[in-house]
Every structure is written in C-alpha cells, then in structure tokens.
C-alpha cells in the first residue's frame, strides 16, 4: 500500500480535501493513518492468530509486556481493552493491596479535581468532575478529591482521612498531566513530595498515563517529566496507535493479584498486542521522541506568538511534547468549540479540553510543515473574530 508520510500525518481522512488532524483520534493515532508498520502487523496477525483467550500464552502478549516493562519503571503488565478498564484494574489492585498488605478495612483513593479517569462507574467516581457523575448516583464509595498541584491540600486531606475515622488512605491516583481537565502539567515539586509521602506511609502512587503516556509528552511516560516513579500506572489511547488496547502496569511488590482475581476475555489478544508492539518498536526505532520534543517546541513557540498577538482572547499556552493546550481568557466571550468550528471549516481538526481550552494532540509523526500549516489556520481563525 502506498504511503506518503506527510499526507498520512496530515489527513485524518485521506483525500477529498486536505484535512489536518491535530486530534489524532483523541491522542490515539500515534503513527497517523495507514502507517505501513501497522498495516503489516494487522495483516500478519489476522492471517495467523487473532484471538485465543488467556487460557494460553501467546508470543505477541509476552513480547508487548516485555517491551513495556523494559521501557518503564514497571515489572508486570495486565492487558485489557481501554483506559477506563485499565484504571478499574488499578483501583482493584490498590484496594486488594490495602486489604491484604496494609490491613485497611475501608480504603480511600485520593484523586484530583479536574481529573479524568474514564466512564465506568468506578472511574467516573475517580474522575473529579461532577459533570461526568451527574445522573449516575449512587457512585462508588472510597474516593476523595483534592485540588491538583496543591501539596498543602493533599497533606490536609491525608491527615483528615487518617485521623481516627474508619477510612484510611490507600493510594493516590493522578495524571502526570491532566488531559481532559484542561491540559495542565503536573508540578515537579508536588509529585516529588507525593512520592515521599507514599514511601513514608507505604501507600501506593498510581499514575493514569492513558493520555499523556506512550511518547506523547516527549518521554515514553508522563511521570518521567516529573522525576518520579509510580507504583502502578495505566496506558491505553496511544498504546495501540488507534487499535483498542489498554494496560495496567505495576511494580512486583504491589502485584497482589492471584489467578482469578482479575481478568478480561479480549484483554491481551494477539491482534491488539502485535499492533501495539509494532507501535512501540516504531517509536523506538524511528526515535520519534525527538520529533515529539522538537515539534512540540515549535508548536508552543507558534502558539505563544499567536497569544501575544491576541492578548484579549488568549490567556495561556502550555503542555509537554505533543500534548498542548491554548487557554482562552475567562472574560473573553470566545469558547473553545467556537474557535474549533472555524478551524474545522479551514481543514484543521482540533478538540476542546473543556469550554476554554483548545487541545493539540497531533500524531507523533507530525512534520514541521504540518505544524506551521496548523498555526497559520489557527491564526486565521483568531483574526476572523
Ligand atoms: C481517555 C482517558 C481515559 C479513558 O480511556 P477510555 O479508553 O476512553 O476508557 C482515562 N484516563 C485518561 C487520562 C484519559 O485521557
């Protein structure tokens, strides 16, 4: 199949007109569309063995686990089919660890305001945004929320929860960079102090790497930007390059799951695993992290220039690698969907992260020309208001 890197990176939908996607299937299509490496992995696997269940070992699952463990702080991997499922697995593992190792009867997992962890009942409860929970009560017990990047508030919450009541903190679950909640990078000092607290108390630090992981931040994992290692982390979105797969990874000391504790029928199927492995190997072989960092700097520089030109409309530009946000001024009448409607009319797809933030999550193979083109289109949109 013919493949033109530029065309593929730019075009969500290949032809008709030149559509540039800085959405990439919501941060999933890391290698763009129709990448030959994915075409080959899909074809080869569907021609041999696409699904057998976890009653048996398969090479693809083992090799993917080995790659992930070899390129992260984790020792073990569990595979599922989505980000929410990966987080469900992490929540279950943390609860079992609390019961069996920490002797906590009523474990609480602390999460952050403006976080996003998925759409199942436990993960909408973990998600610190009422709009995702509205209409679905009763929610799952055992969660407590704190403002993100605020160490004093977190320490107060832990003291309060652990001071005598029947509940006790078992784990802290955070995104290294909050994606859906407005593209907010974690603060290094905040995460380093949390790591110390978790070590002191023996509780678990869980990072939700579903959006920021798999190379998007310019490192393989978002937590690497913060100089810490989580005990458990989750991946999905970019892991399969747009083919559905999720993973929950952990250090061996907290792997308290016994056979039968947790499982998934389709999780770890050779089809999804072989594609994910091909994506991982391509990230490494083609040194895509360097492209992510360079294109990210270029994009942020361009966005900052636009922000200087439209100071009444734009409040902030922030992000890591190729996950970036442009925040509109709170007192500006503009909203992110309005700006995105204009750029879409000009052939540039973008996705909001809340009503005031425009998110930029292009494929990791995006080129310098494509970044410039996207900046031009965005500038035209601001000029049109
Ligand atoms: C998208 C997302 C999820 C949910 O992933 P799904 O595959 O949609 O279930 C969880 N956490 C974060 C940080 C996400 O961005």
GROMACS .gro file of C-alpha atoms and ligand atoms in nm:
model
  400
    1UNK     CA    1   0.000   0.000   0.000
    2UNK     CA    2   0.144   0.337  -0.094
    3UNK     CA    3   0.216   0.564   0.194
    4UNK     CA    4   0.306   0.926   0.198
    5UNK     CA    5   0.418   1.027   0.544
    6UNK     CA    6   0.312   1.384   0.506
    7UNK     CA    7  -0.026   1.308   0.362
    8UNK     CA    8  -0.095   1.046   0.624
    9UNK     CA    9   0.013   1.260   0.916
   10UNK     CA   10  -0.198   1.545   0.791
   11UNK     CA   11  -0.501   1.362   0.675
   12UNK     CA   12  -0.742   1.209   0.916
   13UNK     CA   13  -0.945   1.122   0.613
   14UNK     CA   14  -0.709   1.090   0.321
   15UNK     CA   15  -0.831   1.293   0.031
   16UNK     CA   16  -1.131   1.492  -0.078
   17UNK     CA   17  -0.963   1.789   0.076
   18UNK     CA   18  -0.657   1.836   0.279
   19UNK     CA   19  -0.775   1.782   0.633
   20UNK     CA   20  -0.515   1.818   0.901
   21UNK     CA   21  -0.584   1.636   1.225
   22UNK     CA   22  -0.439   1.770   1.546
   23UNK     CA   23  -0.685   1.541   1.724
   24UNK     CA   24  -0.542   1.206   1.607
   25UNK     CA   25  -0.847   1.012   1.721
   26UNK     CA   26  -0.816   1.186   2.060
   27UNK     CA   27  -0.448   1.121   2.112
   28UNK     CA   28  -0.463   0.763   1.987
   29UNK     CA   29  -0.335   0.756   1.626
   30UNK     CA   30   0.030   0.799   1.723
   31UNK     CA   31   0.156   0.691   1.381
   32UNK     CA   32  -0.115   0.867   1.179
   33UNK     CA   33  -0.325   0.657   0.944
   34UNK     CA   34  -0.234   0.363   0.721
   35UNK     CA   35   0.121   0.354   0.855
   36UNK     CA   36   0.295   0.059   0.684
   37UNK     CA   37   0.414  -0.079   1.017
   38UNK     CA   38   0.055  -0.104   1.139
   39UNK     CA   39  -0.071  -0.239   0.808
   40UNK     CA   40   0.189  -0.512   0.826
   41UNK     CA   41   0.123  -0.601   1.191
   42UNK     CA   42  -0.254  -0.616   1.141
   43UNK     CA   43  -0.223  -0.822   0.823
   44UNK     CA   44   0.032  -1.063   0.958
   45UNK     CA   45  -0.162  -1.124   1.280
   46UNK     CA   46  -0.505  -1.164   1.121
   47UNK     CA   47  -0.354  -1.418   0.884
   48UNK     CA   48  -0.218  -1.627   1.167
   49UNK     CA   49  -0.390  -1.595   1.505
   50UNK     CA   50  -0.618  -1.312   1.611
   51UNK     CA   51  -0.768  -1.435   1.938
   52UNK     CA   52  -0.726  -1.735   2.166
   53UNK     CA   53  -0.811  -1.622   2.523
   54UNK     CA   54  -0.577  -1.606   2.817
   55UNK     CA   55  -0.608  -1.978   2.875
   56UNK     CA   56  -0.290  -1.985   2.664
   57UNK     CA   57   0.027  -1.785   2.634
   58UNK     CA   58   0.079  -1.600   2.307
   59UNK     CA   59   0.404  -1.457   2.177
   60UNK     CA   60   0.254  -1.115   2.098
   61UNK     CA   61   0.128  -1.060   2.453
   62UNK     CA   62   0.455  -1.171   2.609
   63UNK     CA   63   0.664  -0.956   2.378
   64UNK     CA   64   0.449  -0.648   2.437
   65UNK     CA   65   0.469  -0.696   2.814
   66UNK     CA   66   0.845  -0.734   2.782
   67UNK     CA   67   0.877  -0.413   2.580
   68UNK     CA   68   0.663  -0.215   2.823
   69UNK     CA   69   0.845  -0.344   3.129
   70UNK     CA   70   1.180  -0.281   2.958
   71UNK     CA   71   1.083   0.079   2.880
   72UNK     CA   72   0.919   0.184   3.206
   73UNK     CA   73   0.954   0.153   3.582
   74UNK     CA   74   0.708  -0.140   3.596
   75UNK     CA   75   0.775  -0.512   3.642
   76UNK     CA   76   0.436  -0.659   3.549
   77UNK     CA   77   0.168  -0.594   3.289
   78UNK     CA   78  -0.203  -0.675   3.268
   79UNK     CA   79  -0.380  -0.615   2.936
   80UNK     CA   80  -0.737  -0.500   2.877
   81UNK     CA   81  -0.921  -0.305   2.610
   82UNK     CA   82  -0.948   0.060   2.716
   83UNK     CA   83  -0.828   0.329   2.951
   84UNK     CA   84  -1.125   0.302   3.184
   85UNK     CA   85  -1.071  -0.073   3.216
   86UNK     CA   86  -0.702  -0.023   3.288
   87UNK     CA   87  -0.794   0.220   3.566
   88UNK     CA   88  -1.055  -0.023   3.704
   89UNK     CA   89  -0.774  -0.278   3.727
   90UNK     CA   90  -0.551  -0.029   3.907
   91UNK     CA   91  -0.829   0.059   4.153
   92UNK     CA   92  -0.894  -0.309   4.224
   93UNK     CA   93  -0.523  -0.379   4.271
   94UNK     CA   94  -0.485  -0.084   4.510
   95UNK     CA   95  -0.787  -0.198   4.713
   96UNK     CA   96  -0.660  -0.554   4.736
   97UNK     CA   97  -0.318  -0.422   4.841
   98UNK     CA   98  -0.488  -0.212   5.109
   99UNK     CA   99  -0.680  -0.511   5.244
  100UNK     CA  100  -0.405  -0.772   5.226
  101UNK     CA  101  -0.087  -0.574   5.292
  102UNK     CA  102  -0.184  -0.250   5.468
  103UNK     CA  103  -0.470  -0.400   5.673
  104UNK     CA  104  -0.702  -0.116   5.583
  105UNK     CA  105  -1.067  -0.208   5.608
  106UNK     CA  106  -1.213   0.099   5.435
  107UNK     CA  107  -0.954   0.207   5.179
  108UNK     CA  108  -0.979   0.551   5.020
  109UNK     CA  109  -0.816   0.651   4.693
  110UNK     CA  110  -0.739   1.021   4.664
  111UNK     CA  111  -0.784   1.175   4.318
  112UNK     CA  112  -0.775   1.533   4.186
  113UNK     CA  113  -1.032   1.791   4.089
  114UNK     CA  114  -1.049   1.829   3.708
  115UNK     CA  115  -0.908   1.480   3.660
  116UNK     CA  116  -1.039   1.229   3.407
  117UNK     CA  117  -1.014   0.854   3.451
  118UNK     CA  118  -1.289   0.704   3.232
  119UNK     CA  119  -1.662   0.636   3.207
  120UNK     CA  120  -1.729   0.320   3.407
  121UNK     CA  121  -1.894   0.367   3.747
  122UNK     CA  122  -1.571   0.342   3.946
  123UNK     CA  123  -1.379   0.560   3.703
  124UNK     CA  124  -1.644   0.836   3.680
  125UNK     CA  125  -1.630   0.835   4.059
  126UNK     CA  126  -1.250   0.863   4.047
  127UNK     CA  127  -1.292   1.145   3.795
  128UNK     CA  128  -1.300   1.469   3.993
  129UNK     CA  129  -1.553   1.644   3.768
  130UNK     CA  130  -1.921   1.649   3.871
  131UNK     CA  131  -2.037   1.687   3.509
  132UNK     CA  132  -1.933   1.327   3.436
  133UNK     CA  133  -2.107   1.194   3.750
  134UNK     CA  134  -2.435   1.382   3.722
  135UNK     CA  135  -2.733   1.149   3.687
  136UNK     CA  136  -2.544   0.831   3.772
  137UNK     CA  137  -2.560   0.817   4.152
  138UNK     CA  138  -2.514   0.626   4.371
  139UNK     CA  139  -2.145   0.649   4.294
  140UNK     CA  140  -1.879   0.404   4.412
  141UNK     CA  141  -1.758   0.468   4.769
  142UNK     CA  142  -1.392   0.506   4.858
  143UNK     CA  143  -1.280   0.817   4.673
  144UNK     CA  144  -1.176   1.162   4.799
  145UNK     CA  145  -1.085   1.469   4.593
  146UNK     CA  146  -0.818   1.734   4.628
  147UNK     CA  147  -0.715   2.030   4.410
  148UNK     CA  148  -0.437   1.933   4.164
  149UNK     CA  149  -0.082   2.062   4.217
  150UNK     CA  150  -0.165   2.176   4.574
  151UNK     CA  151   0.054   1.989   4.820
  152UNK     CA  152  -0.086   2.157   5.134
  153UNK     CA  153  -0.440   2.049   5.041
  154UNK     CA  154  -0.323   1.692   4.983
  155UNK     CA  155  -0.143   1.674   5.317
  156UNK     CA  156  -0.452   1.812   5.493
  157UNK     CA  157  -0.671   1.551   5.322
  158UNK     CA  158  -0.445   1.265   5.427
  159UNK     CA  159  -0.433   1.392   5.787
  160UNK     CA  160  -0.808   1.427   5.796
  161UNK     CA  161  -0.879   1.085   5.648
  162UNK     CA  162  -0.623   0.906   5.864
  163UNK     CA  163  -0.711   1.078   6.192
  164UNK     CA  164  -0.925   0.826   6.364
  165UNK     CA  165  -1.225   0.769   6.136
  166UNK     CA  166  -1.290   0.429   5.988
  167UNK     CA  167  -1.148   0.530   5.649
  168UNK     CA  168  -0.780   0.533   5.558
  169UNK     CA  169  -0.585   0.646   5.255
  170UNK     CA  170  -0.462   0.352   5.049
  171UNK     CA  171  -0.350   0.520   4.727
  172UNK     CA  172  -0.321   0.845   4.535
  173UNK     CA  173  -0.431   0.836   4.171
  174UNK     CA  174  -0.321   1.125   3.947
  175UNK     CA  175  -0.249   1.212   3.586
  176UNK     CA  176   0.109   1.331   3.533
  177UNK     CA  177  -0.052   1.594   3.311
  178UNK     CA  178  -0.428   1.646   3.326
  179UNK     CA  179  -0.558   1.596   2.972
  180UNK     CA  180  -0.939   1.628   2.952
  181UNK     CA  181  -0.933   1.862   3.252
  182UNK     CA  182  -0.757   2.136   3.055
  183UNK     CA  183  -0.404   2.019   2.960
  184UNK     CA  184  -0.242   2.100   3.295
  185UNK     CA  185   0.107   1.963   3.350
  186UNK     CA  186   0.185   1.826   3.692
  187UNK     CA  187   0.422   2.024   3.908
  188UNK     CA  188   0.756   1.853   3.970
  189UNK     CA  189   0.790   1.951   4.336
  190UNK     CA  190   0.429   1.843   4.401
  191UNK     CA  191   0.482   1.495   4.259
  192UNK     CA  192   0.818   1.452   4.430
  193UNK     CA  193   0.664   1.534   4.767
  194UNK     CA  194   0.378   1.293   4.696
  195UNK     CA  195   0.632   1.022   4.620
  196UNK     CA  196   0.794   1.088   4.961
  197UNK     CA  197   0.459   1.078   5.139
  198UNK     CA  198   0.367   0.750   4.970
  199UNK     CA  199   0.702   0.599   5.068
  200UNK     CA  200   0.665   0.716   5.429
  201UNK     CA  201   0.312   0.584   5.464
  202UNK     CA  202   0.353   0.275   5.250
  203UNK     CA  203   0.059   0.378   5.032
  204UNK     CA  204   0.053   0.347   4.654
  205UNK     CA  205   0.108   0.614   4.390
  206UNK     CA  206  -0.089   0.541   4.074
  207UNK     CA  207  -0.035   0.743   3.756
  208UNK     CA  208  -0.302   0.749   3.488
  209UNK     CA  209  -0.087   0.761   3.174
  210UNK     CA  210  -0.375   0.686   2.937
  211UNK     CA  211  -0.345   1.018   2.751
  212UNK     CA  212  -0.001   1.155   2.833
  213UNK     CA  213   0.189   0.824   2.808
  214UNK     CA  214   0.328   0.632   2.509
  215UNK     CA  215   0.562   0.904   2.391
  216UNK     CA  216   0.315   1.191   2.373
  217UNK     CA  217   0.493   1.401   2.637
  218UNK     CA  218   0.833   1.370   2.469
  219UNK     CA  219   0.925   1.090   2.712
  220UNK     CA  220   0.779   0.742   2.696
  221UNK     CA  221   0.577   0.814   3.013
  222UNK     CA  222   0.448   1.138   3.156
  223UNK     CA  223   0.586   1.061   3.502
  224UNK     CA  224   0.941   1.080   3.358
  225UNK     CA  225   0.889   1.456   3.320
  226UNK     CA  226   0.837   1.477   3.697
  227UNK     CA  227   1.139   1.276   3.812
  228UNK     CA  228   0.930   1.015   3.997
  229UNK     CA  229   0.823   0.653   3.953
  230UNK     CA  230   0.466   0.545   4.027
  231UNK     CA  231   0.392   0.204   4.182
  232UNK     CA  232   0.113   0.140   3.934
  233UNK     CA  233   0.038   0.310   3.604
  234UNK     CA  234  -0.214   0.268   3.326
  235UNK     CA  235  -0.193   0.309   2.950
  236UNK     CA  236  -0.439   0.293   2.659
  237UNK     CA  237  -0.516   0.564   2.396
  238UNK     CA  238  -0.186   0.579   2.202
  239UNK     CA  239  -0.072   0.232   2.302
  240UNK     CA  240  -0.228   0.059   2.001
  241UNK     CA  241  -0.185   0.352   1.765
  242UNK     CA  242  -0.565   0.365   1.737
  243UNK     CA  243  -0.640  -0.008   1.772
  244UNK     CA  244  -0.821  -0.063   2.106
  245UNK     CA  245  -0.596  -0.189   2.387
  246UNK     CA  246  -0.531  -0.092   2.748
  247UNK     CA  247  -0.270  -0.194   3.001
  248UNK     CA  248  -0.223  -0.177   3.376
  249UNK     CA  249   0.139  -0.199   3.484
  250UNK     CA  250   0.286  -0.225   3.831
  251UNK     CA  251   0.595  -0.296   4.034
  252UNK     CA  252   0.622  -0.653   4.156
  253UNK     CA  253   0.600  -0.558   4.527
  254UNK     CA  254   0.237  -0.449   4.484
  255UNK     CA  255   0.126  -0.724   4.249
  256UNK     CA  256  -0.109  -0.892   4.495
  257UNK     CA  257  -0.340  -1.035   4.227
  258UNK     CA  258  -0.378  -1.411   4.235
  259UNK     CA  259  -0.503  -1.610   3.936
  260UNK     CA  260  -0.879  -1.548   3.909
  261UNK     CA  261  -0.876  -1.209   4.087
  262UNK     CA  262  -0.898  -1.009   3.766
  263UNK     CA  263  -0.936  -1.098   3.400
  264UNK     CA  264  -1.060  -0.990   3.060
  265UNK     CA  265  -1.182  -1.209   2.774
  266UNK     CA  266  -1.037  -0.997   2.497
  267UNK     CA  267  -0.758  -0.840   2.706
  268UNK     CA  268  -0.414  -0.921   2.571
  269UNK     CA  269  -0.544  -1.071   2.247
  270UNK     CA  270  -0.264  -1.128   1.995
  271UNK     CA  271  -0.423  -0.897   1.737
  272UNK     CA  272  -0.417  -0.585   1.956
  273UNK     CA  273  -0.089  -0.682   2.121
  274UNK     CA  274   0.100  -0.732   1.795
  275UNK     CA  275  -0.015  -0.393   1.667
  276UNK     CA  276   0.076  -0.225   1.996
  277UNK     CA  277   0.416  -0.393   1.989
  278UNK     CA  278   0.473  -0.263   1.636
  279UNK     CA  279   0.379   0.088   1.751
  280UNK     CA  280   0.617   0.067   2.049
  281UNK     CA  281   0.904  -0.062   1.837
  282UNK     CA  282   0.845   0.211   1.580
  283UNK     CA  283   0.855   0.482   1.847
  284UNK     CA  284   1.194   0.348   1.949
  285UNK     CA  285   1.342   0.261   1.609
  286UNK     CA  286   1.249   0.592   1.447
  287UNK     CA  287   1.345   0.794   1.754
  288UNK     CA  288   1.003   0.957   1.750
  289UNK     CA  289   1.051   1.103   2.099
  290UNK     CA  290   1.297   1.352   1.945
  291UNK     CA  291   1.035   1.451   1.688
  292UNK     CA  292   0.775   1.487   1.963
  293UNK     CA  293   1.001   1.721   2.159
  294UNK     CA  294   1.107   1.930   1.857
  295UNK     CA  295   0.760   1.962   1.703
  296UNK     CA  296   0.619   2.035   2.048
  297UNK     CA  297   0.861   2.325   2.098
  298UNK     CA  298   0.783   2.455   1.752
  299UNK     CA  299   0.410   2.434   1.819
  300UNK     CA  300   0.429   2.606   2.159
  301UNK     CA  301   0.651   2.882   2.015
  302UNK     CA  302   0.396   2.940   1.739
  303UNK     CA  303   0.102   2.932   1.978
  304UNK     CA  304   0.278   3.177   2.210
  305UNK     CA  305   0.331   3.413   1.916
  306UNK     CA  306  -0.042   3.393   1.838
  307UNK     CA  307  -0.119   3.450   2.207
  308UNK     CA  308   0.091   3.769   2.201
  309UNK     CA  309  -0.099   3.891   1.900
  310UNK     CA  310  -0.439   3.827   2.060
  311UNK     CA  311  -0.383   3.907   2.430
  312UNK     CA  312  -0.752   3.986   2.489
  313UNK     CA  313  -0.856   3.638   2.376
  314UNK     CA  314  -0.574   3.406   2.488
  315UNK     CA  315  -0.467   3.355   2.849
  316UNK     CA  316  -0.208   3.077   2.836
  317UNK     CA  317  -0.017   2.823   2.626
  318UNK     CA  318   0.112   2.511   2.800
  319UNK     CA  319   0.196   2.145   2.759
  320UNK     CA  320   0.467   1.885   2.711
  321UNK     CA  321   0.584   1.737   2.382
  322UNK     CA  322   0.280   1.691   2.159
  323UNK     CA  323   0.009   1.739   2.420
  324UNK     CA  324  -0.056   2.110   2.438
  325UNK     CA  325  -0.334   2.346   2.534
  326UNK     CA  326  -0.423   2.701   2.447
  327UNK     CA  327  -0.642   2.855   2.714
  328UNK     CA  328  -0.884   3.134   2.629
  329UNK     CA  329  -0.929   3.424   2.869
  330UNK     CA  330  -1.205   3.362   3.124
  331UNK     CA  331  -1.355   3.705   3.049
  332UNK     CA  332  -1.338   3.662   2.671
  333UNK     CA  333  -1.672   3.571   2.511
  334UNK     CA  334  -1.491   3.311   2.295
  335UNK     CA  335  -1.521   2.940   2.372
  336UNK     CA  336  -1.301   2.655   2.251
  337UNK     CA  337  -1.581   2.491   2.043
  338UNK     CA  338  -1.637   2.823   1.862
  339UNK     CA  339  -1.271   2.855   1.765
  340UNK     CA  340  -1.259   2.489   1.665
  341UNK     CA  341  -1.564   2.530   1.442
  342UNK     CA  342  -1.374   2.793   1.241
  343UNK     CA  343  -1.052   2.590   1.214
  344UNK     CA  344  -1.256   2.287   1.107
  345UNK     CA  345  -1.408   2.493   0.826
  346UNK     CA  346  -1.049   2.567   0.720
  347UNK     CA  347  -0.949   2.199   0.735
  348UNK     CA  348  -0.781   2.181   1.077
  349UNK     CA  349  -0.936   1.942   1.330
  350UNK     CA  350  -0.886   2.026   1.698
  351UNK     CA  351  -1.053   1.903   2.017
  352UNK     CA  352  -1.151   2.106   2.325
  353UNK     CA  353  -1.036   2.019   2.677
  354UNK     CA  354  -1.321   2.199   2.850
  355UNK     CA  355  -1.502   2.515   2.736
  356UNK     CA  356  -1.195   2.739   2.747
  357UNK     CA  357  -0.905   2.518   2.637
  358UNK     CA  358  -0.815   2.411   2.283
  359UNK     CA  359  -0.612   2.090   2.281
  360UNK     CA  360  -0.338   1.999   2.029
  361UNK     CA  361  -0.260   1.625   2.015
  362UNK     CA  362  -0.138   1.551   1.659
  363UNK     CA  363   0.013   1.218   1.552
  364UNK     CA  364   0.367   1.181   1.687
  365UNK     CA  365   0.496   1.169   1.325
  366UNK     CA  366   0.367   1.520   1.251
  367UNK     CA  367   0.611   1.723   1.038
  368UNK     CA  368   0.743   2.077   1.075
  369UNK     CA  369   0.544   2.193   0.769
  370UNK     CA  370   0.225   2.049   0.910
  371UNK     CA  371   0.278   2.230   1.240
  372UNK     CA  372   0.332   2.558   1.053
  373UNK     CA  373   0.022   2.498   0.844
  374UNK     CA  374  -0.187   2.432   1.157
  375UNK     CA  375  -0.054   2.751   1.319
  376UNK     CA  376  -0.148   2.952   1.009
  377UNK     CA  377  -0.500   2.813   1.014
  378UNK     CA  378  -0.541   2.885   1.384
  379UNK     CA  379  -0.418   3.239   1.340
  380UNK     CA  380  -0.673   3.292   1.063
  381UNK     CA  381  -0.945   3.174   1.300
  382UNK     CA  382  -0.845   3.428   1.566
  383UNK     CA  383  -0.821   3.701   1.301
  384UNK     CA  384  -1.180   3.624   1.196
  385UNK     CA  385  -1.340   3.710   1.532
  386LIG     C1  386  -0.932   0.890   2.772
  386LIG     C2  387  -0.886   0.874   2.910
  386LIG     C3  388  -0.932   0.769   2.991
  386LIG     C4  389  -1.040   0.673   2.945
  386LIG     O1  390  -0.996   0.593   2.840
  386LIG     P1  391  -1.104   0.509   2.756
  386LIG     O2  392  -1.020   0.428   2.663
  386LIG     O3  393  -1.192   0.609   2.687
  386LIG     O4  394  -1.179   0.427   2.853
  386LIG     C5  395  -0.879   0.755   3.117
  386LIG     N1  396  -0.786   0.839   3.164
  386LIG     C6  397  -0.738   0.940   3.090
  386LIG     C7  398  -0.632   1.028   3.146
  386LIG     C8  399  -0.787   0.962   2.962
  386LIG     O5  400  -0.743   1.065   2.889
   0.00000   0.00000   0.00000
